[in-house]
Amino acid sequence: MEELSDKRVKMLEAARMYYELDYNQQEIAKKLGVSRPTVSRFLQQAKEDGIVQIRIMDPASDNRERARMLKERFGLKEAIVASVPKYEDAMVKKVIGEAAANFLNDTVQDGDTIAVTWGTTLYEVATRLPNKHTKKVKVVQLNGGVSHSETNTYAYEIAQLFAKAYQTSPYLIPLPAIVDHAVVKHAIEADRHIRKILDMGKQANIAVVTVGAPTEDSVLIRANYFSDEDLGIILSRGVGDICSRIIDINGQLCSEELDHRTIGIDLNELKKKEWSVLVAGGPSKVEAIYGALNGQYTNTLITDQVTAQHLLEFKG
């Protein structure tokens, strides 16, 4: 009985050293004063007795489950969750950019009209789009993107790269996202050429968008569209922007006055798309994504596994 007890103690010590302390079997044998084959038998016995339980975590399987739960919770048509090795903005954008590019390559068909917004996340999507031989595909900007500062919104580059991938030419909105007065917006949108492009964005069956967060890194804020009064509203009420329109945690517009100065698609029009694809992730974007999903502006989400988990656990 004592021999059995001693053997069990050594088996436990061997298992702990091997699985928790990262010793190899030869080192364990030396420390316990037994042979290497005995250590091997200890480890095998520990598994058979249930002392050691090995669970293989399959990231792909976990992500499929997260995607299923996101679809269920937010009423989505599709959700794609990609694995990021490091949860920081630059890495997240590259990984979800690749996932979104692959999704679009599988989804876009002859005759589709793709409407795109802008920003660094969509630039990562655009640079990764494979060329696809399609016919009569149109690419159009969803909202203005000309910056009032040195900050690049990537609006022109994104539209050009999307068009190149589908062998077409883009329809651009060569205007800022937000103007100083509503009357200016109405005058601009009355122009027949601008109206044609805006209508094309409205009629597009695919929209590809992202969200911005109201941080110092925000492309929208750095583009110098806002007065101090505007920034006060954004920072006090907003969790982010979608198509340059500022929303709160419930997905509601934060300021009608700001909304009336914004050039581009109305958010309610996003709800009518066959595919309204939100590509977003990273530590600063969780609340903005949550707000966009609460507003039900998009029916497809492409994000990373950490953001997905945060969204599933989020209590707004």
CSV table of N, CA, C and O in Angstrom, one decimal, residues 130-193:
chain,number,residue,atom,x,y,z
A,130,PRO,N,-8.1,40.4,-54.4
A,130,PRO,CA,-7.6,39.7,-55.6
A,130,PRO,C,-8.3,40.2,-56.8
A,130,PRO,O,-9.5,40.6,-56.7
A,131,ASN,N,-7.7,40.2,-57.9
A,131,ASN,CA,-8.4,40.5,-59.2
A,131,ASN,C,-9.4,39.5,-59.5
A,131,ASN,O,-9.1,38.3,-59.4
A,132,LYS,N,-10.6,39.9,-59.9
A,132,LYS,CA,-11.7,38.9,-60.2
A,132,LYS,C,-12.3,39.3,-61.6
A,132,LYS,O,-12.6,40.5,-61.8
A,133,HIS,N,-12.4,38.4,-62.5
A,133,HIS,CA,-12.9,38.7,-63.8
A,133,HIS,C,-14.4,38.7,-63.7
A,133,HIS,O,-15.1,37.7,-63.7
A,134,THR,N,-14.9,39.9,-63.6
A,134,THR,CA,-16.3,40.2,-63.6
A,134,THR,C,-16.8,41.1,-64.7
A,134,THR,O,-15.9,41.9,-65.2
A,135,LYS,N,-18.0,41.1,-65.0
A,135,LYS,CA,-18.6,42.0,-66.0
A,135,LYS,C,-19.6,43.0,-65.4
A,135,LYS,O,-20.4,42.6,-64.5
A,136,LYS,N,-19.5,44.2,-65.8
A,136,LYS,CA,-20.4,45.3,-65.5
A,136,LYS,C,-20.6,45.5,-64.0
A,136,LYS,O,-21.6,45.8,-63.5
A,137,VAL,N,-19.4,45.4,-63.3
A,137,VAL,CA,-19.4,45.7,-61.8
A,137,VAL,C,-19.1,47.2,-61.7
A,137,VAL,O,-18.3,47.7,-62.4
A,138,LYS,N,-19.8,47.9,-60.9
A,138,LYS,CA,-19.6,49.3,-60.6
A,138,LYS,C,-19.1,49.5,-59.2
A,138,LYS,O,-19.5,48.8,-58.3
A,139,VAL,N,-18.2,50.5,-59.0
A,139,VAL,CA,-17.6,50.8,-57.7
A,139,VAL,C,-17.9,52.3,-57.5
A,139,VAL,O,-17.5,53.1,-58.3
A,140,VAL,N,-18.5,52.6,-56.3
A,140,VAL,CA,-18.9,54.0,-56.1
A,140,VAL,C,-18.6,54.4,-54.6
A,140,VAL,O,-18.7,53.5,-53.7
A,141,GLN,N,-18.2,55.6,-54.4
A,141,GLN,CA,-18.0,56.1,-53.0
A,141,GLN,C,-19.3,56.3,-52.3
A,141,GLN,O,-20.3,56.9,-52.9
A,142,LEU,N,-19.4,56.0,-51.1
A,142,LEU,CA,-20.6,56.2,-50.3
A,142,LEU,C,-20.7,57.6,-49.7
A,142,LEU,O,-21.8,58.1,-49.5
A,143,ASN,N,-19.6,58.2,-49.4
A,143,ASN,CA,-19.6,59.5,-48.7
A,143,ASN,C,-18.3,60.2,-49.1
A,143,ASN,O,-17.3,59.7,-49.5
A,144,GLY,N,-18.4,61.6,-48.9
A,144,GLY,CA,-17.3,62.4,-49.2
A,144,GLY,C,-16.1,62.0,-48.3
A,144,GLY,O,-16.2,61.5,-47.2
A,145,GLY,N,-14.9,62.3,-48.9
A,145,GLY,CA,-13.7,61.9,-48.1
A,145,GLY,C,-12.5,62.8,-48.3
A,145,GLY,O,-11.4,62.4,-47.9
A,146,VAL,N,-12.7,64.0,-48.9
A,146,VAL,CA,-11.6,64.9,-49.0
A,146,VAL,C,-11.2,65.5,-47.7
A,146,VAL,O,-12.1,66.0,-47.0
A,147,SER,N,-10.0,65.4,-47.3
A,147,SER,CA,-9.5,65.9,-46.0
A,147,SER,C,-9.2,67.4,-46.0
A,147,SER,O,-8.7,67.9,-47.0
A,148,HIS,N,-9.4,68.1,-44.9
A,148,HIS,CA,-9.1,69.5,-44.8
A,148,HIS,C,-7.7,69.6,-44.1
A,148,HIS,O,-7.3,70.7,-43.7
A,149,SER,N,-7.0,68.5,-43.9
A,149,SER,CA,-5.7,68.5,-43.2
A,149,SER,C,-4.8,67.6,-44.0
A,149,SER,O,-5.1,67.1,-45.1
A,150,GLU,N,-3.6,67.4,-43.5
A,150,GLU,CA,-2.6,66.5,-44.1
A,150,GLU,C,-3.0,65.0,-43.9
A,150,GLU,O,-2.4,64.1,-44.5
A,151,THR,N,-4.0,64.7,-43.1
A,151,THR,CA,-4.4,63.4,-42.8
A,151,THR,C,-5.0,62.8,-44.1
A,151,THR,O,-5.9,63.3,-44.7
A,152,ASN,N,-4.5,61.6,-44.4
A,152,ASN,CA,-5.1,60.9,-45.6
A,152,ASN,C,-6.3,60.0,-45.2
A,152,ASN,O,-6.1,59.2,-44.4
A,153,THR,N,-7.4,60.2,-45.9
A,153,THR,CA,-8.6,59.4,-45.6
A,153,THR,C,-8.6,58.1,-46.4
A,153,THR,O,-9.3,57.2,-46.2
A,154,TYR,N,-7.7,58.1,-47.4
A,154,TYR,CA,-7.6,56.9,-48.4
A,154,TYR,C,-8.8,56.7,-49.2
A,154,TYR,O,-9.0,55.7,-49.8
A,155,ALA,N,-9.7,57.8,-49.3
A,155,ALA,CA,-11.0,57.6,-50.0
A,155,ALA,C,-10.7,57.3,-51.5
A,155,ALA,O,-11.3,56.4,-52.1
A,156,TYR,N,-9.8,58.1,-52.1
A,156,TYR,CA,-9.5,58.0,-53.5
A,156,TYR,C,-8.8,56.6,-53.8
A,156,TYR,O,-9.2,55.9,-54.7
A,157,GLU,N,-7.8,56.3,-53.0
A,157,GLU,CA,-7.1,55.0,-53.2
A,157,GLU,C,-7.9,53.8,-53.0
A,157,GLU,O,-7.8,52.9,-53.8
A,158,ILE,N,-8.8,53.8,-52.0
A,158,ILE,CA,-9.7,52.7,-51.8
A,158,ILE,C,-10.6,52.4,-53.0
A,158,ILE,O,-10.7,51.3,-53.5
A,159,ALA,N,-11.3,53.5,-53.5
A,159,ALA,CA,-12.2,53.4,-54.6
A,159,ALA,C,-11.4,52.9,-55.8
A,159,ALA,O,-11.9,52.0,-56.6
A,160,GLN,N,-10.2,53.4,-56.1
A,160,GLN,CA,-9.4,53.0,-57.2
A,160,GLN,C,-9.0,51.5,-57.1
A,160,GLN,O,-9.0,50.8,-58.1
A,161,LEU,N,-8.6,51.1,-55.9
A,161,LEU,CA,-8.1,49.7,-55.8
A,161,LEU,C,-9.3,48.7,-55.9
A,161,LEU,O,-9.2,47.6,-56.5
A,162,PHE,N,-10.5,49.1,-55.4
A,162,PHE,CA,-11.7,48.3,-55.6
A,162,PHE,C,-12.0,48.2,-57.1
A,162,PHE,O,-12.3,47.1,-57.6
A,163,ALA,N,-12.0,49.3,-57.7
A,163,ALA,CA,-12.3,49.3,-59.2
A,163,ALA,C,-11.3,48.4,-60.0
A,163,ALA,O,-11.7,47.7,-60.9
A,164,LYS,N,-10.0,48.6,-59.6
A,164,LYS,CA,-9.0,47.8,-60.3
A,164,LYS,C,-9.2,46.3,-60.1
A,164,LYS,O,-9.0,45.5,-61.1
A,165,ALA,N,-9.6,45.9,-58.9
A,165,ALA,CA,-9.8,44.4,-58.7
A,165,ALA,C,-11.0,43.9,-59.5
A,165,ALA,O,-11.0,42.7,-59.9
A,166,TYR,N,-11.9,44.7,-59.9
A,166,TYR,CA,-13.1,44.3,-60.7
A,166,TYR,C,-13.1,44.9,-62.1
A,166,TYR,O,-14.2,44.9,-62.7
A,167,GLN,N,-11.9,45.3,-62.6
A,167,GLN,CA,-11.8,45.7,-63.9
A,167,GLN,C,-12.8,46.8,-64.3
A,167,GLN,O,-13.5,46.7,-65.3
A,168,THR,N,-12.9,47.8,-63.5
A,168,THR,CA,-13.8,48.9,-63.8
A,168,THR,C,-13.2,50.3,-63.4
A,168,THR,O,-12.0,50.3,-62.9
A,169,SER,N,-13.9,51.3,-63.5
A,169,SER,CA,-13.5,52.7,-63.1
A,169,SER,C,-14.4,53.1,-62.0
A,169,SER,O,-15.6,52.9,-62.0
A,170,PRO,N,-13.9,53.8,-60.9
A,170,PRO,CA,-14.7,54.2,-59.8
A,170,PRO,C,-15.5,55.5,-60.0
A,170,PRO,O,-15.0,56.3,-60.8
A,171,TYR,N,-16.6,55.6,-59.4
A,171,TYR,CA,-17.3,56.8,-59.3
A,171,TYR,C,-17.0,57.5,-58.0
A,171,TYR,O,-17.3,57.0,-56.9
A,172,LEU,N,-16.4,58.7,-58.1
A,172,LEU,CA,-15.9,59.3,-56.9
A,172,LEU,C,-16.7,60.5,-56.4
A,172,LEU,O,-17.4,61.2,-57.3
A,173,ILE,N,-16.7,60.8,-55.1
A,173,ILE,CA,-17.3,62.0,-54.6
A,173,ILE,C,-16.2,62.9,-54.2
A,173,ILE,O,-15.6,62.8,-53.1
A,174,PRO,N,-15.8,63.9,-55.0
A,174,PRO,CA,-14.6,64.7,-54.7
A,174,PRO,C,-14.9,65.9,-53.8
A,174,PRO,O,-14.7,67.0,-54.1
A,175,LEU,N,-15.4,65.5,-52.6
A,175,LEU,CA,-15.9,66.5,-51.6
A,175,LEU,C,-15.5,66.0,-50.2
A,175,LEU,O,-15.3,64.9,-50.0
A,176,PRO,N,-15.6,67.0,-49.3
A,176,PRO,CA,-15.4,66.6,-47.9
A,176,PRO,C,-16.5,65.8,-47.4
A,176,PRO,O,-17.6,65.8,-48.0
A,177,ALA,N,-16.3,65.0,-46.3
A,177,ALA,CA,-17.4,64.2,-45.7
A,177,ALA,C,-18.5,65.2,-45.0
A,177,ALA,O,-19.7,64.9,-45.1
A,178,ILE,N,-18.0,66.2,-44.4
A,178,ILE,CA,-18.8,67.1,-43.7
A,178,ILE,C,-18.5,68.6,-44.0
A,178,ILE,O,-17.3,68.9,-44.1
A,179,VAL,N,-19.6,69.4,-44.2
A,179,VAL,CA,-19.4,70.8,-44.6
A,179,VAL,C,-19.8,71.6,-43.4
A,179,VAL,O,-20.4,71.1,-42.4
A,180,ASP,N,-19.6,72.9,-43.4
A,180,ASP,CA,-19.8,73.8,-42.3
A,180,ASP,C,-21.3,74.1,-42.1
A,180,ASP,O,-21.8,74.4,-41.0
A,181,HIS,N,-22.1,74.1,-43.2
A,181,HIS,CA,-23.5,74.5,-43.1
A,181,HIS,C,-24.4,73.6,-43.9
A,181,HIS,O,-24.0,73.1,-45.0
A,182,ALA,N,-25.6,73.3,-43.4
A,182,ALA,CA,-26.5,72.4,-44.1
A,182,ALA,C,-26.9,72.9,-45.4
A,182,ALA,O,-27.1,72.2,-46.4
A,183,VAL,N,-27.0,74.3,-45.5
A,183,VAL,CA,-27.3,74.9,-46.8
A,183,VAL,C,-26.3,74.6,-47.9
A,183,VAL,O,-26.6,74.4,-49.1
A,184,VAL,N,-25.0,74.5,-47.5
A,184,VAL,CA,-23.9,74.1,-48.4
A,184,VAL,C,-24.1,72.7,-48.9
A,184,VAL,O,-24.0,72.4,-50.1
A,185,LYS,N,-24.4,71.8,-48.0
A,185,LYS,CA,-24.7,70.4,-48.4
A,185,LYS,C,-25.8,70.3,-49.4
A,185,LYS,O,-25.7,69.6,-50.4
A,186,HIS,N,-26.9,71.0,-49.1
A,186,HIS,CA,-28.1,70.9,-50.0
A,186,HIS,C,-27.7,71.4,-51.4
A,186,HIS,O,-28.2,70.9,-52.4
A,187,ALA,N,-27.0,72.5,-51.4
A,187,ALA,CA,-26.6,73.1,-52.7
A,187,ALA,C,-25.7,72.1,-53.5
A,187,ALA,O,-25.9,71.9,-54.7
A,188,ILE,N,-24.7,71.5,-52.8
A,188,ILE,CA,-23.8,70.5,-53.4
A,188,ILE,C,-24.6,69.3,-54.0
A,188,ILE,O,-24.4,68.9,-55.1
A,189,GLU,N,-25.5,68.8,-53.1
A,189,GLU,CA,-26.2,67.6,-53.5
A,189,GLU,C,-27.3,67.9,-54.6
A,189,GLU,O,-27.8,66.9,-55.2
A,190,ALA,N,-27.6,69.1,-54.8
A,190,ALA,CA,-28.5,69.5,-55.9
A,190,ALA,C,-27.8,69.4,-57.3
A,190,ALA,O,-28.5,69.3,-58.3
A,191,ASP,N,-26.5,69.4,-57.3
A,191,ASP,CA,-25.7,69.3,-58.6
A,191,ASP,C,-26.0,67.9,-59.2
A,191,ASP,O,-25.9,66.9,-58.5
A,192,ARG,N,-26.4,67.9,-60.5
A,192,ARG,CA,-26.8,66.7,-61.1
A,192,ARG,C,-25.7,65.6,-61.1
A,192,ARG,O,-26.0,64.4,-61.1
A,193,HIS,N,-24.5,66.0,-61.3
A,193,HIS,CA,-23.4,65.0,-61.3
A,193,HIS,C,-23.2,64.4,-60.0
A,193,HIS,O,-23.0,63.1,-59.9
